[in-house]
Amino acid sequence: EDQVTQSPEALRLQEGESSSLNCSYTVSGLRGLFWYRQDPGKGPEFLFTLYSAGEEKEKERLKATLTKKESFLHITAPKPEDSATYLCAVRSAYSGAGSYQLTFGKGTKLSVIP
Amino acid sequence: GAVVSQHPSRVICKSGTSVKIECRSLDFQATTMFWYRQFPKQSLMLMATSNEGSKATYEQGVEKDKFLINHASLTLSTLTVTSAHPEDSSFYICSARDLAIAYEQYFGPGTRLTVT
């Protein structure tokens, strides 16, 4: 069974204070690790997909990295508008019907204080 | 690109009635759509996977006769909650897989269902 664990559950940062969110995973044959941002009362917004260890992707103040056991979402000089819950999800080689299913972690709630 | 809409965004219904939620991919074709529910401070739980033109595949513990899913076209899937009860109150979110991008799913804005 695929498992995704995100830490910390909640993180408060001062504006400009860089930090990282962690996503540890256990899957049978990783076929993609996904990062999403979710604002309260909204659906998740796609950020990144990583497929292999050593891969990195960047978007504005966010940078996602991947190893064989975990992924990090680095936030550089965050702004209040970066406040949201960040979700990590994995797709394994043995995902259910259609093999496109994602298993989600519980998320990290990020609050950036001005 | 890759925009998914849901309608309605909020719905309140009485216990015993049925509610239909629509999920549309606006600017791409989606052979596969997924339906999730999310309880407060919890992550997304997959309910079912629907493929255009075929029957949906439900996750263990999800009642297929209660949560009816229809995926009649490449841009529309519907979820009907039949004989709704207060415990069905939740945030329902759909996602769609873009044919042109193999594994990424794009999510709708969600529907808040409250059953009184």
XYZ file of C-alpha atoms in Angstrom:
230
model
C 0.000 0.000 0.000
C 1.307 3.408 -1.005
C 1.946 5.799 1.865
C 2.656 9.522 1.908
C 3.637 11.396 5.057
C 4.041 15.159 5.111
C 5.783 17.189 7.775
C 5.360 19.442 9.546
C 1.564 19.535 9.788
C 1.708 23.302 10.163
C 4.427 25.875 9.661
C 4.459 29.569 10.519
C 7.075 31.731 8.851
C 7.870 35.387 8.925
C 7.771 37.044 5.528
C 11.172 36.487 3.911
C 12.066 33.525 6.153
C 12.961 30.613 3.865
C 12.124 27.022 4.818
C 11.318 23.557 3.462
C 8.356 21.210 3.580
C 8.926 17.470 3.598
C 7.084 14.643 1.864
C 8.196 11.082 2.658
C 6.773 8.318 0.560
C 6.622 4.554 0.276
C 5.471 3.236 -3.074
C 5.943 0.222 -5.296
C 7.560 1.766 -8.332
C 7.194 5.538 -8.339
C 5.531 6.853 -11.470
C 5.371 10.457 -10.359
C 5.375 12.668 -7.286
C 3.078 15.681 -7.412
C 2.912 18.886 -5.429
C -0.305 20.870 -5.167
C -1.303 24.053 -3.388
C -4.768 24.249 -1.822
C -6.377 27.424 -0.557
C -9.257 27.189 1.948
C -12.510 26.149 0.286
C -10.819 25.607 -3.077
C -9.613 22.661 -5.107
C -5.894 21.851 -5.295
C -3.808 23.818 -7.765
C -1.123 21.884 -9.608
C 2.460 22.990 -8.937
C 4.994 20.340 -9.957
C 5.513 16.779 -11.092
C 8.775 14.962 -10.365
C 9.555 11.580 -11.833
C 13.056 10.509 -10.841
C 15.532 10.962 -8.006
C 17.704 14.012 -8.483
C 15.080 15.897 -10.440
C 14.360 19.503 -9.482
C 11.733 21.981 -10.634
C 11.235 25.645 -9.846
C 8.400 28.107 -10.037
C 8.805 31.592 -8.662
C 9.708 31.204 -4.971
C 9.116 27.444 -4.932
C 11.573 24.679 -5.713
C 10.751 20.980 -5.531
C 13.364 18.253 -5.235
C 13.131 14.469 -5.192
C 15.147 11.630 -3.698
C 14.347 7.922 -3.612
C 12.488 8.289 -0.316
C 11.300 11.862 -0.042
C 10.625 15.167 -1.700
C 11.179 18.667 -0.432
C 9.351 21.824 -1.325
C 11.692 24.716 -0.662
C 10.155 28.151 -0.224
C 12.557 31.046 -0.665
C 11.711 34.436 0.843
C 8.008 33.626 1.212
C 5.300 36.258 1.006
C 1.914 36.283 2.770
C 0.234 35.200 -0.481
C 2.160 31.924 -0.265
C 0.020 30.984 2.727
C -1.902 27.808 1.847
C -1.921 24.074 2.444
C 0.634 22.260 0.323
C -0.264 18.713 -0.662
C 2.055 15.974 -1.862
C 0.781 12.986 -3.833
C 2.305 9.943 -5.496
C 1.372 7.696 -8.361
C 2.799 4.196 -8.279
C 3.244 1.556 -10.899
C 0.515 -0.403 -9.167
C -2.079 2.339 -8.725
C -5.639 1.169 -9.095
C -7.860 0.866 -12.128
C -6.478 2.873 -14.998
C -3.199 3.383 -13.138
C -3.698 7.124 -12.856
C -4.767 7.271 -9.231
C -2.920 9.455 -6.768
C -2.330 8.855 -3.068
C -2.270 12.101 -1.107
C -0.567 13.111 2.097
C -2.445 15.145 4.693
C -0.676 18.342 3.737
C 1.337 21.077 5.410
C -0.505 24.243 6.313
C 1.828 27.167 5.705
C 1.187 30.569 7.221
C 3.420 33.479 6.236
C 3.203 36.399 8.616
C 3.850 39.916 7.281
C -4.849 25.949 -19.908
C -6.050 22.822 -18.059
C -9.059 24.395 -16.385
C -11.649 22.266 -14.615
C -14.952 23.700 -13.438
C -17.523 22.364 -11.003
C -21.115 23.302 -10.521
C -22.577 24.130 -8.119
C -19.919 25.508 -5.791
C -22.223 25.179 -2.788
C -25.449 23.279 -2.281
C -27.709 22.734 0.691
C -30.283 19.984 0.486
C -32.681 18.192 2.779
C -32.086 14.678 3.997
C -33.477 12.102 1.574
C -33.131 14.200 -1.558
C -30.624 13.757 -4.400
C -27.987 16.205 -5.547
C -26.090 16.302 -8.837
C -22.630 17.823 -9.153
C -21.113 18.551 -12.564
C -17.426 18.486 -13.429
C -16.240 19.899 -16.741
C -12.841 20.158 -18.388
C -13.014 23.497 -20.172
C -10.015 23.545 -22.465
C -8.887 19.955 -22.800
C -10.229 16.462 -23.297
C -10.310 14.191 -20.289
C -10.720 10.467 -20.800
C -10.366 9.936 -17.064
C -11.961 11.929 -14.263
C -11.686 11.339 -10.556
C -14.022 12.164 -7.700
C -12.685 12.909 -4.230
C -14.191 13.958 -0.941
C -12.399 15.943 1.698
C -13.370 16.339 5.351
C -12.150 19.311 7.392
C -8.411 19.224 8.031
C -8.141 15.916 6.181
C -6.566 15.078 2.874
C -8.345 14.093 -0.296
C -9.889 10.642 -0.324
C -10.502 9.105 -3.724
C -14.079 7.932 -4.169
C -14.114 6.715 -7.745
C -12.439 6.820 -11.113
C -14.521 7.350 -14.217
C -13.535 6.740 -17.781
C -15.474 8.229 -20.653
C -18.054 5.832 -21.970
C -17.607 3.140 -19.333
C -18.696 2.378 -15.796
C -16.924 4.058 -12.922
C -14.576 2.157 -10.644
C -15.330 2.767 -6.984
C -12.920 2.628 -4.087
C -13.491 0.145 -1.315
C -16.178 1.326 1.060
C -17.817 3.734 -1.383
C -21.412 2.773 -2.204
C -21.852 2.820 -5.955
C -25.648 2.924 -5.670
C -25.452 5.990 -3.484
C -22.820 7.893 -5.421
C -23.802 7.611 -9.081
C -21.165 8.673 -11.549
C -21.711 9.308 -15.233
C -18.932 10.220 -17.660
C -20.823 10.677 -20.884
C -18.339 12.810 -22.800
C -14.682 13.754 -22.859
C -15.450 17.000 -21.052
C -18.210 16.168 -18.573
C -18.611 13.882 -15.583
C -21.407 14.037 -13.040
C -21.685 12.789 -9.472
C -25.170 12.270 -8.065
C -25.524 11.786 -4.342
C -28.758 9.872 -3.924
C -30.911 9.895 -0.786
C -28.460 12.213 0.895
C -27.952 12.102 4.656
C -26.185 14.545 6.968
C -23.122 12.299 7.067
C -22.740 12.887 3.313
C -22.010 16.542 4.027
C -18.508 17.159 2.765
C -16.358 18.939 0.205
C -16.486 17.084 -3.110
C -13.716 17.709 -5.624
C -13.284 16.353 -9.112
C -10.124 16.139 -11.157
C -9.416 15.380 -14.768
C -6.485 13.865 -16.561
C -5.369 15.686 -19.682
C -4.894 13.314 -22.610
C -1.923 15.355 -23.777
C -0.140 15.247 -20.413
C 0.169 11.674 -19.251
C -0.057 11.662 -15.470
C -0.991 15.090 -14.209
C -4.432 15.700 -12.767
C -6.104 19.092 -12.714
C -8.649 19.780 -10.033
C -11.921 21.619 -10.002
C -12.722 24.245 -7.365
C -14.839 21.845 -5.324
C -18.471 21.648 -4.227
C -19.492 22.139 -0.616
C -22.477 19.882 0.116
C -24.498 20.403 3.278
C -27.329 17.999 4.041
C -29.786 19.198 6.658
